[in-house]
mmCIF file of C-alpha atoms and ligand atoms in Angstrom:
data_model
loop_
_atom_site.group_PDB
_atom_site.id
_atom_site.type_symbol
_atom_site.label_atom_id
_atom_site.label_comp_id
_atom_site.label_asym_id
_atom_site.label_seq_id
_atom_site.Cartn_x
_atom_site.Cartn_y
_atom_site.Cartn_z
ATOM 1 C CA UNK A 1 0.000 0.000 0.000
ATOM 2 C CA UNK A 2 1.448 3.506 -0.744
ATOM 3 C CA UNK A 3 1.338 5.550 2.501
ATOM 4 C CA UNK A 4 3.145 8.825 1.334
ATOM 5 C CA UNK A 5 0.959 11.091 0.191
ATOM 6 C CA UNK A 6 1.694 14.722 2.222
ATOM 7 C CA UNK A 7 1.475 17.576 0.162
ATOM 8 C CA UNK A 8 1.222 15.847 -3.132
ATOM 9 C CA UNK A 9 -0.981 17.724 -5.595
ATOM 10 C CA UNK A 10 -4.589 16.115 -6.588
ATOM 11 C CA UNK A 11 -5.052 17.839 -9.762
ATOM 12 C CA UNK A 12 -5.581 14.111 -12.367
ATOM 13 C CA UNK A 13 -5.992 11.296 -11.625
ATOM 14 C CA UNK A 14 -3.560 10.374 -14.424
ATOM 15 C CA UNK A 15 -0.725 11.749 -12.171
ATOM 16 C CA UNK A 16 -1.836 8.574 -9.423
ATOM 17 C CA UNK A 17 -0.525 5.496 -9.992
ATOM 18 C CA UNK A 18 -2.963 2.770 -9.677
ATOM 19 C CA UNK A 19 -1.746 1.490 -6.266
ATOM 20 C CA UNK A 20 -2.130 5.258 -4.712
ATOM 21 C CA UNK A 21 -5.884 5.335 -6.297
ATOM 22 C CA UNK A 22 -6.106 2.088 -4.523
ATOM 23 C CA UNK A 23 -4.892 3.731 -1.065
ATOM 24 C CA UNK A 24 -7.313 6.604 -1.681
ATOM 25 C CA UNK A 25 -10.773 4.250 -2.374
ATOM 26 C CA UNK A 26 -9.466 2.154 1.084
ATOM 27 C CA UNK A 27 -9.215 5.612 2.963
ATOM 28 C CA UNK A 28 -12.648 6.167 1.453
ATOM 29 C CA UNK A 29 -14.256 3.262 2.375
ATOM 30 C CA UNK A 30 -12.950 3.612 6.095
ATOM 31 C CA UNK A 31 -14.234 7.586 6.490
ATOM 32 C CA UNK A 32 -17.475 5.903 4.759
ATOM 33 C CA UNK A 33 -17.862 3.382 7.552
ATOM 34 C CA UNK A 34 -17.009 5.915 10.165
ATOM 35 C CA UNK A 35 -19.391 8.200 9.361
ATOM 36 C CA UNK A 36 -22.134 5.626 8.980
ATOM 37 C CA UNK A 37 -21.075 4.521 12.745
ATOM 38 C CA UNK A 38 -20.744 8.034 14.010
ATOM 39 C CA UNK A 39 -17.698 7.976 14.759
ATOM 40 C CA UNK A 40 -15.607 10.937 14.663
ATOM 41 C CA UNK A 41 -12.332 11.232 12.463
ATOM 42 C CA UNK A 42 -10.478 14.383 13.247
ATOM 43 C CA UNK A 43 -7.766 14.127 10.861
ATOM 44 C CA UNK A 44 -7.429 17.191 10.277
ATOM 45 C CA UNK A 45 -7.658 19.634 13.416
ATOM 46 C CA UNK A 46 -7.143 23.073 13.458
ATOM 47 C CA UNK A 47 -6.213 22.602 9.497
ATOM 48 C CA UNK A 48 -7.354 25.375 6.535
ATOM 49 C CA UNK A 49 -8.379 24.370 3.277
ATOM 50 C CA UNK A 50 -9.167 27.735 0.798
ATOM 51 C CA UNK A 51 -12.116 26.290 -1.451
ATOM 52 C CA UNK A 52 -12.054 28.861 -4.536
ATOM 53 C CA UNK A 53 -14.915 28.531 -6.929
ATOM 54 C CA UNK A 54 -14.822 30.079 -10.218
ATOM 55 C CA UNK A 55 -18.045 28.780 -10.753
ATOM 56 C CA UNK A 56 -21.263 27.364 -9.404
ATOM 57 C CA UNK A 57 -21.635 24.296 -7.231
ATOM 58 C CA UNK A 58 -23.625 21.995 -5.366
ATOM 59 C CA UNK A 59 -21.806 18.680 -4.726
ATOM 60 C CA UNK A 60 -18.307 19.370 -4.923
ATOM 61 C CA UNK A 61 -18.551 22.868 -2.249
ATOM 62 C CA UNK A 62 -20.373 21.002 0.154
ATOM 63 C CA UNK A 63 -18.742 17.444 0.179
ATOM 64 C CA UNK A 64 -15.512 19.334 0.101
ATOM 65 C CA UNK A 65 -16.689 22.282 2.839
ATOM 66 C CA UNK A 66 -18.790 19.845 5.129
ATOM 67 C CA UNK A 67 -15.617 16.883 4.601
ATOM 68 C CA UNK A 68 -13.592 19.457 5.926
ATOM 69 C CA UNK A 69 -15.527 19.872 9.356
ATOM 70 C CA UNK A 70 -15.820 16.575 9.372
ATOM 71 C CA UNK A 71 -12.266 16.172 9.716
ATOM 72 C CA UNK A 72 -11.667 18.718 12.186
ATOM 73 C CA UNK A 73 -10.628 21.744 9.983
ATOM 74 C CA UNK A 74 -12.212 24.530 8.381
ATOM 75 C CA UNK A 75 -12.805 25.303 4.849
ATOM 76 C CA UNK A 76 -12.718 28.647 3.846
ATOM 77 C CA UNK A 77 -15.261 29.076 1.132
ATOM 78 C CA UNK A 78 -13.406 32.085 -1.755
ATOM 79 C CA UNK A 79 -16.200 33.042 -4.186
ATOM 80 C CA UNK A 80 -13.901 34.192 -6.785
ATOM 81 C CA UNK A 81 -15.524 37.490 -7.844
ATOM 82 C CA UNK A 82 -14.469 38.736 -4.932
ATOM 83 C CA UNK A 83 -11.119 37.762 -4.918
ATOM 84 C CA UNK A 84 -8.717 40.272 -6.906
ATOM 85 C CA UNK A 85 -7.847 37.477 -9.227
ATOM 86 C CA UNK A 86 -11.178 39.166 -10.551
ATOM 87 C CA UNK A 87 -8.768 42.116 -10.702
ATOM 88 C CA UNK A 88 -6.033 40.227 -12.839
ATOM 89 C CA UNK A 89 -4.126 38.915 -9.537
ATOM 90 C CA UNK A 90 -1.929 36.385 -10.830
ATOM 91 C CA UNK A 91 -1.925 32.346 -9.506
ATOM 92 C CA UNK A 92 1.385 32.299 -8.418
ATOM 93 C CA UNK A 93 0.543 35.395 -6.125
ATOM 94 C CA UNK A 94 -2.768 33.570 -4.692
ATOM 95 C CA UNK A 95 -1.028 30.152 -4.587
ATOM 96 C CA UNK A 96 2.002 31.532 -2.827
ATOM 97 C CA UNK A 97 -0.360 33.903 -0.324
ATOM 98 C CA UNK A 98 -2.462 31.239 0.584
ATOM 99 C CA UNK A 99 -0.280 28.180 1.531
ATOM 100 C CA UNK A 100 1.107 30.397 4.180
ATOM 101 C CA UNK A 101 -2.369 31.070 5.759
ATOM 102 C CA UNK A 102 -3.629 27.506 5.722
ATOM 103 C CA UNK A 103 -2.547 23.710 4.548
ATOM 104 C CA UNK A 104 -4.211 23.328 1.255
ATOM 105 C CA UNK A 105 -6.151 24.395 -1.359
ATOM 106 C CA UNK A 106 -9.030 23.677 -3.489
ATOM 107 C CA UNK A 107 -9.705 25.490 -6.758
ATOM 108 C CA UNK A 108 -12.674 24.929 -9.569
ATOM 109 C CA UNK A 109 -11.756 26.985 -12.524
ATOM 110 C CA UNK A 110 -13.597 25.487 -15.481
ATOM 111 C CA UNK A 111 -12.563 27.976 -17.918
ATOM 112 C CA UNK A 112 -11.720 26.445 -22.010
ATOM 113 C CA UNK A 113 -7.964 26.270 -22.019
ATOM 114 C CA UNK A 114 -7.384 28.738 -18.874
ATOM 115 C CA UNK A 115 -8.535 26.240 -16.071
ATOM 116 C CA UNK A 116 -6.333 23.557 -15.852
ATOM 117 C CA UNK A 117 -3.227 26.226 -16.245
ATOM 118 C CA UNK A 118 -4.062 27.676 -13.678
ATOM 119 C CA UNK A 119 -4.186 24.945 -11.581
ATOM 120 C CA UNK A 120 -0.692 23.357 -12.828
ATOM 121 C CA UNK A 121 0.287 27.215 -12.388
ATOM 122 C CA UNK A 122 -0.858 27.520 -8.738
ATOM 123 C CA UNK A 123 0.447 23.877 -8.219
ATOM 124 C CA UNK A 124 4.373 25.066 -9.163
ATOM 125 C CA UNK A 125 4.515 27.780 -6.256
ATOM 126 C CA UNK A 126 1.911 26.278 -3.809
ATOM 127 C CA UNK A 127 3.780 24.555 -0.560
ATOM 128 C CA UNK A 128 0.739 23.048 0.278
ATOM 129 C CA UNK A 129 -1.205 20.456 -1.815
ATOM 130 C CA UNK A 130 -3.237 21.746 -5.000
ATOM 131 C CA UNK A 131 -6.782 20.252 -5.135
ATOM 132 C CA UNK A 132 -8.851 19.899 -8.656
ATOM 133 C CA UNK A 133 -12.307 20.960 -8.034
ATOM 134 C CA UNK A 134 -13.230 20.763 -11.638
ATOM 135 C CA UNK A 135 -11.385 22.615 -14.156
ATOM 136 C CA UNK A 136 -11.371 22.588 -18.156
ATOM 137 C CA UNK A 137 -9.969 18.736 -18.614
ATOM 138 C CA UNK A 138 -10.268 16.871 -15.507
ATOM 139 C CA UNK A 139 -12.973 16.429 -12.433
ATOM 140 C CA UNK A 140 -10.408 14.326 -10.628
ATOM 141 C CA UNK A 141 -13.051 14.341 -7.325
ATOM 142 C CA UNK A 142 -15.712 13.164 -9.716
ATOM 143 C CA UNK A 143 -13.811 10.601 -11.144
ATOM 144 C CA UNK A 144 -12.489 8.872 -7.464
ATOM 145 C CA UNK A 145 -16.352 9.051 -6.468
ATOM 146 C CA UNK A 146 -17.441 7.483 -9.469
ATOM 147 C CA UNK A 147 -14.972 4.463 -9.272
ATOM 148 C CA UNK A 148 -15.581 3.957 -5.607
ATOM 149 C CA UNK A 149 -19.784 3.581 -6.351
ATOM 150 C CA UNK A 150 -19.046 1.137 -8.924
ATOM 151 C CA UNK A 151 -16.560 -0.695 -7.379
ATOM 152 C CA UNK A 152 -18.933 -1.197 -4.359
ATOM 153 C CA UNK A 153 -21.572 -2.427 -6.807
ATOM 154 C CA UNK A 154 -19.623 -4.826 -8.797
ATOM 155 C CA UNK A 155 -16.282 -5.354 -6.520
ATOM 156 C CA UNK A 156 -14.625 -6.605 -10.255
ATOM 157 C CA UNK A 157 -14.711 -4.421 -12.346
ATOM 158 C CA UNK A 158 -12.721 -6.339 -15.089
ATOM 159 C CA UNK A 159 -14.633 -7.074 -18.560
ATOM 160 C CA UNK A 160 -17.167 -4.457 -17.286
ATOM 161 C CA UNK A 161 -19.011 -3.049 -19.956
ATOM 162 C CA UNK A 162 -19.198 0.550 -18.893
ATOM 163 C CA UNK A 163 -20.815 3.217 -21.560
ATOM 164 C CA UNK A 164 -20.338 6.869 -21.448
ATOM 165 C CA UNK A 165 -22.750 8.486 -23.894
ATOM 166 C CA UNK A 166 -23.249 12.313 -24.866
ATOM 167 C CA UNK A 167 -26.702 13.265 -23.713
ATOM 168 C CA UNK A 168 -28.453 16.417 -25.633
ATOM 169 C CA UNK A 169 -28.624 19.771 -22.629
ATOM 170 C CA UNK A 170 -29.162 23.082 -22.626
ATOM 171 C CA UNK A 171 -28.561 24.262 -19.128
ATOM 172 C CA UNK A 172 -25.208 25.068 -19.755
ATOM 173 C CA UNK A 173 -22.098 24.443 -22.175
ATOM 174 C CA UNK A 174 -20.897 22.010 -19.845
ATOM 175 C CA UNK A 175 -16.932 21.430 -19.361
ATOM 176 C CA UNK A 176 -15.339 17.948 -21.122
ATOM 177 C CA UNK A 177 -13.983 17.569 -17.819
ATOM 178 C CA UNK A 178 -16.400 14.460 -16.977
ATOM 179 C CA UNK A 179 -16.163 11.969 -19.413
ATOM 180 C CA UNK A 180 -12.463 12.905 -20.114
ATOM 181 C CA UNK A 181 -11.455 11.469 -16.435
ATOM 182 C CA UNK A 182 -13.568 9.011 -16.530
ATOM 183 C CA UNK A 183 -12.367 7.677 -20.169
ATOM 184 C CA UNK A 184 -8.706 7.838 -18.906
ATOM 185 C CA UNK A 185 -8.966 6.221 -15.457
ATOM 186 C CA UNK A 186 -12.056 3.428 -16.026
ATOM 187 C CA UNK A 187 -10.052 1.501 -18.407
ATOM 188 C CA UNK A 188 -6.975 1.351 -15.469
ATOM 189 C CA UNK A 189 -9.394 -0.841 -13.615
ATOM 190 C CA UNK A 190 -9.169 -2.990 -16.163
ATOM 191 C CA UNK A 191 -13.428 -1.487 -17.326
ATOM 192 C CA UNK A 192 -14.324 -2.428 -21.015
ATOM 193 C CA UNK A 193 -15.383 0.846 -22.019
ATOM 194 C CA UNK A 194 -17.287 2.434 -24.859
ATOM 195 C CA UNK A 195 -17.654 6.261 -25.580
ATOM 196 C CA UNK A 196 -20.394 7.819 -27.356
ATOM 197 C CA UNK A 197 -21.048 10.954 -28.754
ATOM 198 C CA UNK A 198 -22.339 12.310 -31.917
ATOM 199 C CA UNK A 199 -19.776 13.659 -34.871
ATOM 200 C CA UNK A 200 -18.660 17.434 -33.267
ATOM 201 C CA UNK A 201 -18.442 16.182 -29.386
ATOM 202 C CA UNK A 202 -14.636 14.777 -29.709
ATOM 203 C CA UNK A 203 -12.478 14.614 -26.709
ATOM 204 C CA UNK A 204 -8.996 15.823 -27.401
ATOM 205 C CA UNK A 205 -7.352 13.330 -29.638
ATOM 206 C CA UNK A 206 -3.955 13.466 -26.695
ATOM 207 C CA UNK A 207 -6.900 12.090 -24.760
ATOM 208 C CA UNK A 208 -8.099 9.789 -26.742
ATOM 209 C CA UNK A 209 -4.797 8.080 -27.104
ATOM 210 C CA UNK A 210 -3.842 7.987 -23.408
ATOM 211 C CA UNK A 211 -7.149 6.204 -22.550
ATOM 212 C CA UNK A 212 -6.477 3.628 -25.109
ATOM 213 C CA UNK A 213 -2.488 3.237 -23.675
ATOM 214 C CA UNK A 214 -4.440 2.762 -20.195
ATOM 215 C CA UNK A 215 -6.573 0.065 -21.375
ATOM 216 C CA UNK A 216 -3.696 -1.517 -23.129
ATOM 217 C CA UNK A 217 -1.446 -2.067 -19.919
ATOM 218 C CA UNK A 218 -4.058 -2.669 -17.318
ATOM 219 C CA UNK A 219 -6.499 -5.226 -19.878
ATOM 220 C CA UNK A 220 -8.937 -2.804 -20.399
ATOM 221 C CA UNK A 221 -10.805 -1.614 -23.789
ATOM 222 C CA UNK A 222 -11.435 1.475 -24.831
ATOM 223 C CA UNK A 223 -13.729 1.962 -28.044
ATOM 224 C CA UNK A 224 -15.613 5.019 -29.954
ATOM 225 C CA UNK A 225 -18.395 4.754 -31.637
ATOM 226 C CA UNK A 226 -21.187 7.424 -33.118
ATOM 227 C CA UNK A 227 -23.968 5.006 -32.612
ATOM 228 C CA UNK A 228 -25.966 5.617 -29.352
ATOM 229 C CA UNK A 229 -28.101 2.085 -29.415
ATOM 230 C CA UNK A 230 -24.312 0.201 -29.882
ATOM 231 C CA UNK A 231 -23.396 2.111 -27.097
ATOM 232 C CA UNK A 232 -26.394 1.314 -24.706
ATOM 233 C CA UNK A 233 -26.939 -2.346 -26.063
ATOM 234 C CA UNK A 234 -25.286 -5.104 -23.351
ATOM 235 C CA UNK A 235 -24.019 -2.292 -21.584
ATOM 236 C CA UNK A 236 -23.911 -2.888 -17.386
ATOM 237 C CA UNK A 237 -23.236 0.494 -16.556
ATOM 238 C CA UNK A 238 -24.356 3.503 -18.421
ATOM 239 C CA UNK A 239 -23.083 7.450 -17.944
ATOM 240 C CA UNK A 240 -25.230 9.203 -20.471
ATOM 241 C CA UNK A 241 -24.354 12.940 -19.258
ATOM 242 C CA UNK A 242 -23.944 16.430 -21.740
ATOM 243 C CA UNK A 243 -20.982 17.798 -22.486
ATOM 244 C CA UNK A 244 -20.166 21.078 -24.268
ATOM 245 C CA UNK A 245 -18.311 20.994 -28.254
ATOM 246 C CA UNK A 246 -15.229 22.599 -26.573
ATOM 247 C CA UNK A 247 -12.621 20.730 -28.678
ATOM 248 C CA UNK A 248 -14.263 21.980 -32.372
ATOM 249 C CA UNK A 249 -16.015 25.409 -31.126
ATOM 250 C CA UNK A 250 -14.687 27.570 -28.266
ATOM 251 C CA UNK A 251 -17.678 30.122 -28.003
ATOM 252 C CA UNK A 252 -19.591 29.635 -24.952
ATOM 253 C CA UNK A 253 -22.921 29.896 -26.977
ATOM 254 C CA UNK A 254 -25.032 27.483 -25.031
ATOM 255 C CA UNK A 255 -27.397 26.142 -27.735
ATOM 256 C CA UNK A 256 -26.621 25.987 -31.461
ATOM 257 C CA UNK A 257 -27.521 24.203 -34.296
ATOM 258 C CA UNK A 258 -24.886 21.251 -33.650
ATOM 259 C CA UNK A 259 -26.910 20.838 -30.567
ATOM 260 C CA UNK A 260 -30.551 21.068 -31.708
ATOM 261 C CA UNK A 261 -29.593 18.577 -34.152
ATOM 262 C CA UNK A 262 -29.062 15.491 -31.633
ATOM 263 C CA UNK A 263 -31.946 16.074 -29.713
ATOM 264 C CA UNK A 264 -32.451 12.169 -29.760
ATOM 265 C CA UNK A 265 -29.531 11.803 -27.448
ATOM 266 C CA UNK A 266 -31.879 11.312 -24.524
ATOM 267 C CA UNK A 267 -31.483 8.502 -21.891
ATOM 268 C CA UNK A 268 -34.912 7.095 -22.043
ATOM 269 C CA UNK A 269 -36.055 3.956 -21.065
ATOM 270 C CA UNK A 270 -36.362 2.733 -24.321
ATOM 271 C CA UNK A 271 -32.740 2.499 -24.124
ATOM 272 C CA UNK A 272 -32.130 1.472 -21.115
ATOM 273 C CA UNK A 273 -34.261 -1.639 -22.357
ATOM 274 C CA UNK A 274 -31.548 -2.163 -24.896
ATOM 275 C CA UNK A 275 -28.818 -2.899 -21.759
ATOM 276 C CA UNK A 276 -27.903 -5.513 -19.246
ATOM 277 C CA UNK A 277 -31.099 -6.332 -17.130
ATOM 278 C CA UNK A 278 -29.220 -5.304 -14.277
ATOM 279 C CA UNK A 279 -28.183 -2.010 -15.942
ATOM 280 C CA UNK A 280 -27.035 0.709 -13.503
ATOM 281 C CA UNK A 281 -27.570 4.272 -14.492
ATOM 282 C CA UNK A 282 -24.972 7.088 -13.814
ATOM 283 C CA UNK A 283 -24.830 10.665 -13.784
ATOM 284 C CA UNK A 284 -22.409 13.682 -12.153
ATOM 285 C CA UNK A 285 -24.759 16.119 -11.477
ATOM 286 C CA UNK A 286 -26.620 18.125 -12.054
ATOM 287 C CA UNK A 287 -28.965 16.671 -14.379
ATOM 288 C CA UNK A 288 -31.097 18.674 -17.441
ATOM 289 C CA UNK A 289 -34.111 16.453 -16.507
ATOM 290 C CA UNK A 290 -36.310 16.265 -19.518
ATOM 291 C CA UNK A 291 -33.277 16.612 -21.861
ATOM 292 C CA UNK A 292 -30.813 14.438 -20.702
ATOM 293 C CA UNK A 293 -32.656 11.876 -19.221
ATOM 294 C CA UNK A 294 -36.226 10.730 -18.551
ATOM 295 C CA UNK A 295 -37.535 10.897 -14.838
ATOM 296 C CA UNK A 296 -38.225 7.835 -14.910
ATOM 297 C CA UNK A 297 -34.991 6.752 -15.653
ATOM 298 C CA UNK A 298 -32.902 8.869 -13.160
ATOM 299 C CA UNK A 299 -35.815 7.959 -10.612
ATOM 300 C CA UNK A 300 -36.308 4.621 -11.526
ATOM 301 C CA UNK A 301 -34.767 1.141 -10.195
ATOM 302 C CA UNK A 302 -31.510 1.428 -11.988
ATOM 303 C CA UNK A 303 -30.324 5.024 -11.122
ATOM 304 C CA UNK A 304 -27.989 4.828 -8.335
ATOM 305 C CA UNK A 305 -27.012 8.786 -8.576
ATOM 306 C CA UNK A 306 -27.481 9.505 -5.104
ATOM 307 C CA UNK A 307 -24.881 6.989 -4.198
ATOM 308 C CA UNK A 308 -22.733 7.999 -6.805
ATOM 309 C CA UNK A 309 -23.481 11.825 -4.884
ATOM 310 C CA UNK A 310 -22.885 10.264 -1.647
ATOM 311 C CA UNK A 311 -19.507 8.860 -2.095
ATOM 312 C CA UNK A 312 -18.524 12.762 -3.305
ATOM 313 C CA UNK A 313 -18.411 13.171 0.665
ATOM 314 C CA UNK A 314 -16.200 10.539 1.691
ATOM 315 C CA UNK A 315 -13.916 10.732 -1.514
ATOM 316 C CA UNK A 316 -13.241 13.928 -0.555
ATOM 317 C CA UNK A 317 -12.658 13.521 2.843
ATOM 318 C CA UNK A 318 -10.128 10.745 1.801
ATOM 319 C CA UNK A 319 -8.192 13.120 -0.989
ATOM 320 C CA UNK A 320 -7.691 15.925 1.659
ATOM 321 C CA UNK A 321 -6.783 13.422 4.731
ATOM 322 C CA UNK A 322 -4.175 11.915 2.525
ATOM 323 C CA UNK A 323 -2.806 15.093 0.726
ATOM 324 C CA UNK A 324 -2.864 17.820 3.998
ATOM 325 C CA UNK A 325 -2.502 14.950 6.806
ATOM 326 C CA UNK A 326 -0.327 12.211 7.293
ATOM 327 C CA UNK A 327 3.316 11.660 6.488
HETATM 328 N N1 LIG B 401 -20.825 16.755 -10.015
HETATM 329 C C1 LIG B 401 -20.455 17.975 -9.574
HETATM 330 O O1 LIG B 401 -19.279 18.335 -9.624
HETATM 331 O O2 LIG B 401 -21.471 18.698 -9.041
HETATM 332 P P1 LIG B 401 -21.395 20.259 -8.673
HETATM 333 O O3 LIG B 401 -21.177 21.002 -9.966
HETATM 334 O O4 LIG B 401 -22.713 20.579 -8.028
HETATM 335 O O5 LIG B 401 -20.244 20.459 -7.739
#
C-alpha cells in the first residue's frame, strides 16, 4: 500500500498510480464506515483548506466544505468574484499567499484552455497540496467518487461493460472535464469501455490516445463509436451525461444548431431496455431532466445517482486526509 501522500498535488488522476488510487478508495471506504457509525475522524484539526470557486456548485462545495468539518478543519469558502484574481491577480501570487495562511487548497476553474493552467500554475509555487475541483480537462473528485460507487456495486470491475454516452442539454455548455477522467482512469481498472457521442463532441485526440495506452497495460478496452443504441446495447453500466463541443467550437454559446440537431440523445427507457437487465444508471450532477434523461430513468430502479453523490463526501474527505494529513 502507498502511505506517502503529504502535500502531493490532486489535480488528475492520471498523475496517481494505480496502487495510490487504490490507497485513496481504502481511505474512502474507512471515512465511509465511520461516518455511517458516528464515529468521529479528526484528521485534520485546526487545518485550513481555501475552497475557490470560479463557478457554481452543489456537490463538490459542500462534500468538500462539510468533509472538511468533518475532519476537524475549516474550509474557507473564496467566491472568486471577490477575490482580486477578478482584478487580474496572478496564480502564483494567490497560490504563494495562501499556503502560508492555511494547509491546502481547493480550486474549480472550469474555464476552455485557462482552467487547468491555472491549476498546474498555482500547483508550481503552492507549498501546500493543490486540489482539482473541476477545471477545463479533468474532475479528478468526480472521477475517485465514481470508481468507488461502482466498485462497491460490482467489486470486479474487469470485462465491465461501462458506456459513457453524450446526452443532448441546454442548461449550460458544460466542461469535457467528466467523461475525459472518466475515459482515462475506467479503463486502469481494467473497465471495457465504450464512448459515445455524436460527430462534433470529440475529446482531445492526446486524450483519446492515453485512454487507449491505459486500457492496453491494465487489460482494459477502450472503443468510440457514433452510434448511441451500440453504445447502450449489453451495456452494465451507463453514464449518459452532456458535455459542451469545446474541442471543435470555443464560443460559450449554449445552444446551437450542432446541438438542436441530436436532440435524440436522450437517456430514455427505451434504451435502457436495450442494456444488461441489471443495468445501472450514472450521472455527475446536475442533471437537465427532460433533456438528458427521462424521470423515470434517473428515478427509476436502476439510477444509483445519489450513491454515486454520496460517495462525493467521503472521496473527498479521503483526498484531503491523505494530501494535507499524514506523512
Ligand atoms: N458533479 C459535480 O461536480 O457537481 P457540482 O457542480 O454541483 O459540484
Amino acid at each position: 500500500m502507498q502511505t506517502i501522500f503529504k502535500g502531493k498535488h490532486f489535480i488528475s488522476l492520471q498523475d496517481w498510480t494505480k496502487e495510490e488510487i487504490e490507497t485513496l478508495l481504502e481511505v474512502s471506504y474507512d471515512l465511509k464506515k465511520k461516518f455511517a457509525m458516528g464515529i468521529e475522524t479528526p484528521y485534520l484539526p485546526y487545518k485550513t483548506a481555501f475552497l475557490m470557486f470560479f463557478e457554481q456548485s452543489t456537490r463538490t462545495r459542500n462534500s468538500m466544505e462539510a468533509g472538511i468539518a468533518q475532519l476537524g478543519g475549516h474550509g474557507n469558502f473564496l467566491d472568486t468574484s471577490t477575490m482580486q484574481v477578478s482584478h487580474g491577480e496572478v496564480a502564483k501570487d494567490t497560490a504563494v499567499i495562501l499556503s502560508r495562511y492555511g494547509h491546502g487548497i481547493a480550486c474549480r476553474n472550469c474555464f476552455w484552455e485557462v482552467g487547468n493552467k491555472y491549476l498546474r500554475d498555482m500547483a508550481k509555487w503552492a507549498t501546500v497540496p493543490v486540489m482539482n475541483l473541476q477545471c477545463d480537462l479533468y474532475h479528478p473528485m468526480q472521477g475517485i467518487a465514481d470508481l468507488m460507487t461502482i466498485k462497491e456495486k460490482v467489486r470486479d470491475t474487469r470485462n465491465l461493460k461501462v458506456s459513457i454516452i453524450w446526452a443532448y442539454a441546454t442548461s449550460h455548455k458544460k466542461p469535457i472535464s467528466v467523461p475525459l477522467t472518466q475515459s482515462l482512469l475506467f479503463p486502469r481498472f481494467g473497465m471495457d469501455v465504450t464512448l459515445a457521442y455524436p460527430e462534433g463532441y470529440d475529446l482531445p485526440e492526446w486524450a483519446i490516445k492515453q485512454a487507449r495506452e491505459n486500457a492496453e497495460k491494465n487489460g482494459g478496452k477502450f472503443t468510440i463509436t457514433h452510434n448511441m443504441e451500440e453504445a447502450y446495447r449489453d451495456a452494465d453500466v451507463v453514464i449518459p451525461k452532456n458535455w459542451g463541443s469545446w474541442v471543435n467550437n470555443q464560443s460559450d454559446k449554449v445552444v446551437d444548431d450542432l446541438l438542436e440537431s441530436y436532440k435524440s440523445w436522450k437517456c430514455t427507457e427505451e434504451m435502457m431496455a436495450l442494456a444488461n437487465k441489471n443495468v445501472m444508471y450514472m450521472h455527475a450532477l446536475p442533471a437537465d431532466r427532460g433533456n438528458e434523461v427521462e424521470d423515470s430513468v434517473i428515478d427509476g430502479p436502476h439510477s444509483i445517482v445519489y450513491d454515486e453523490a454520496e460517495n462525493r463526501l467521503h472521496t473527498a474527505k479521503a483526498v484531503m486526509t491523505l494530501t494535507m494529513g499524514g506523512k
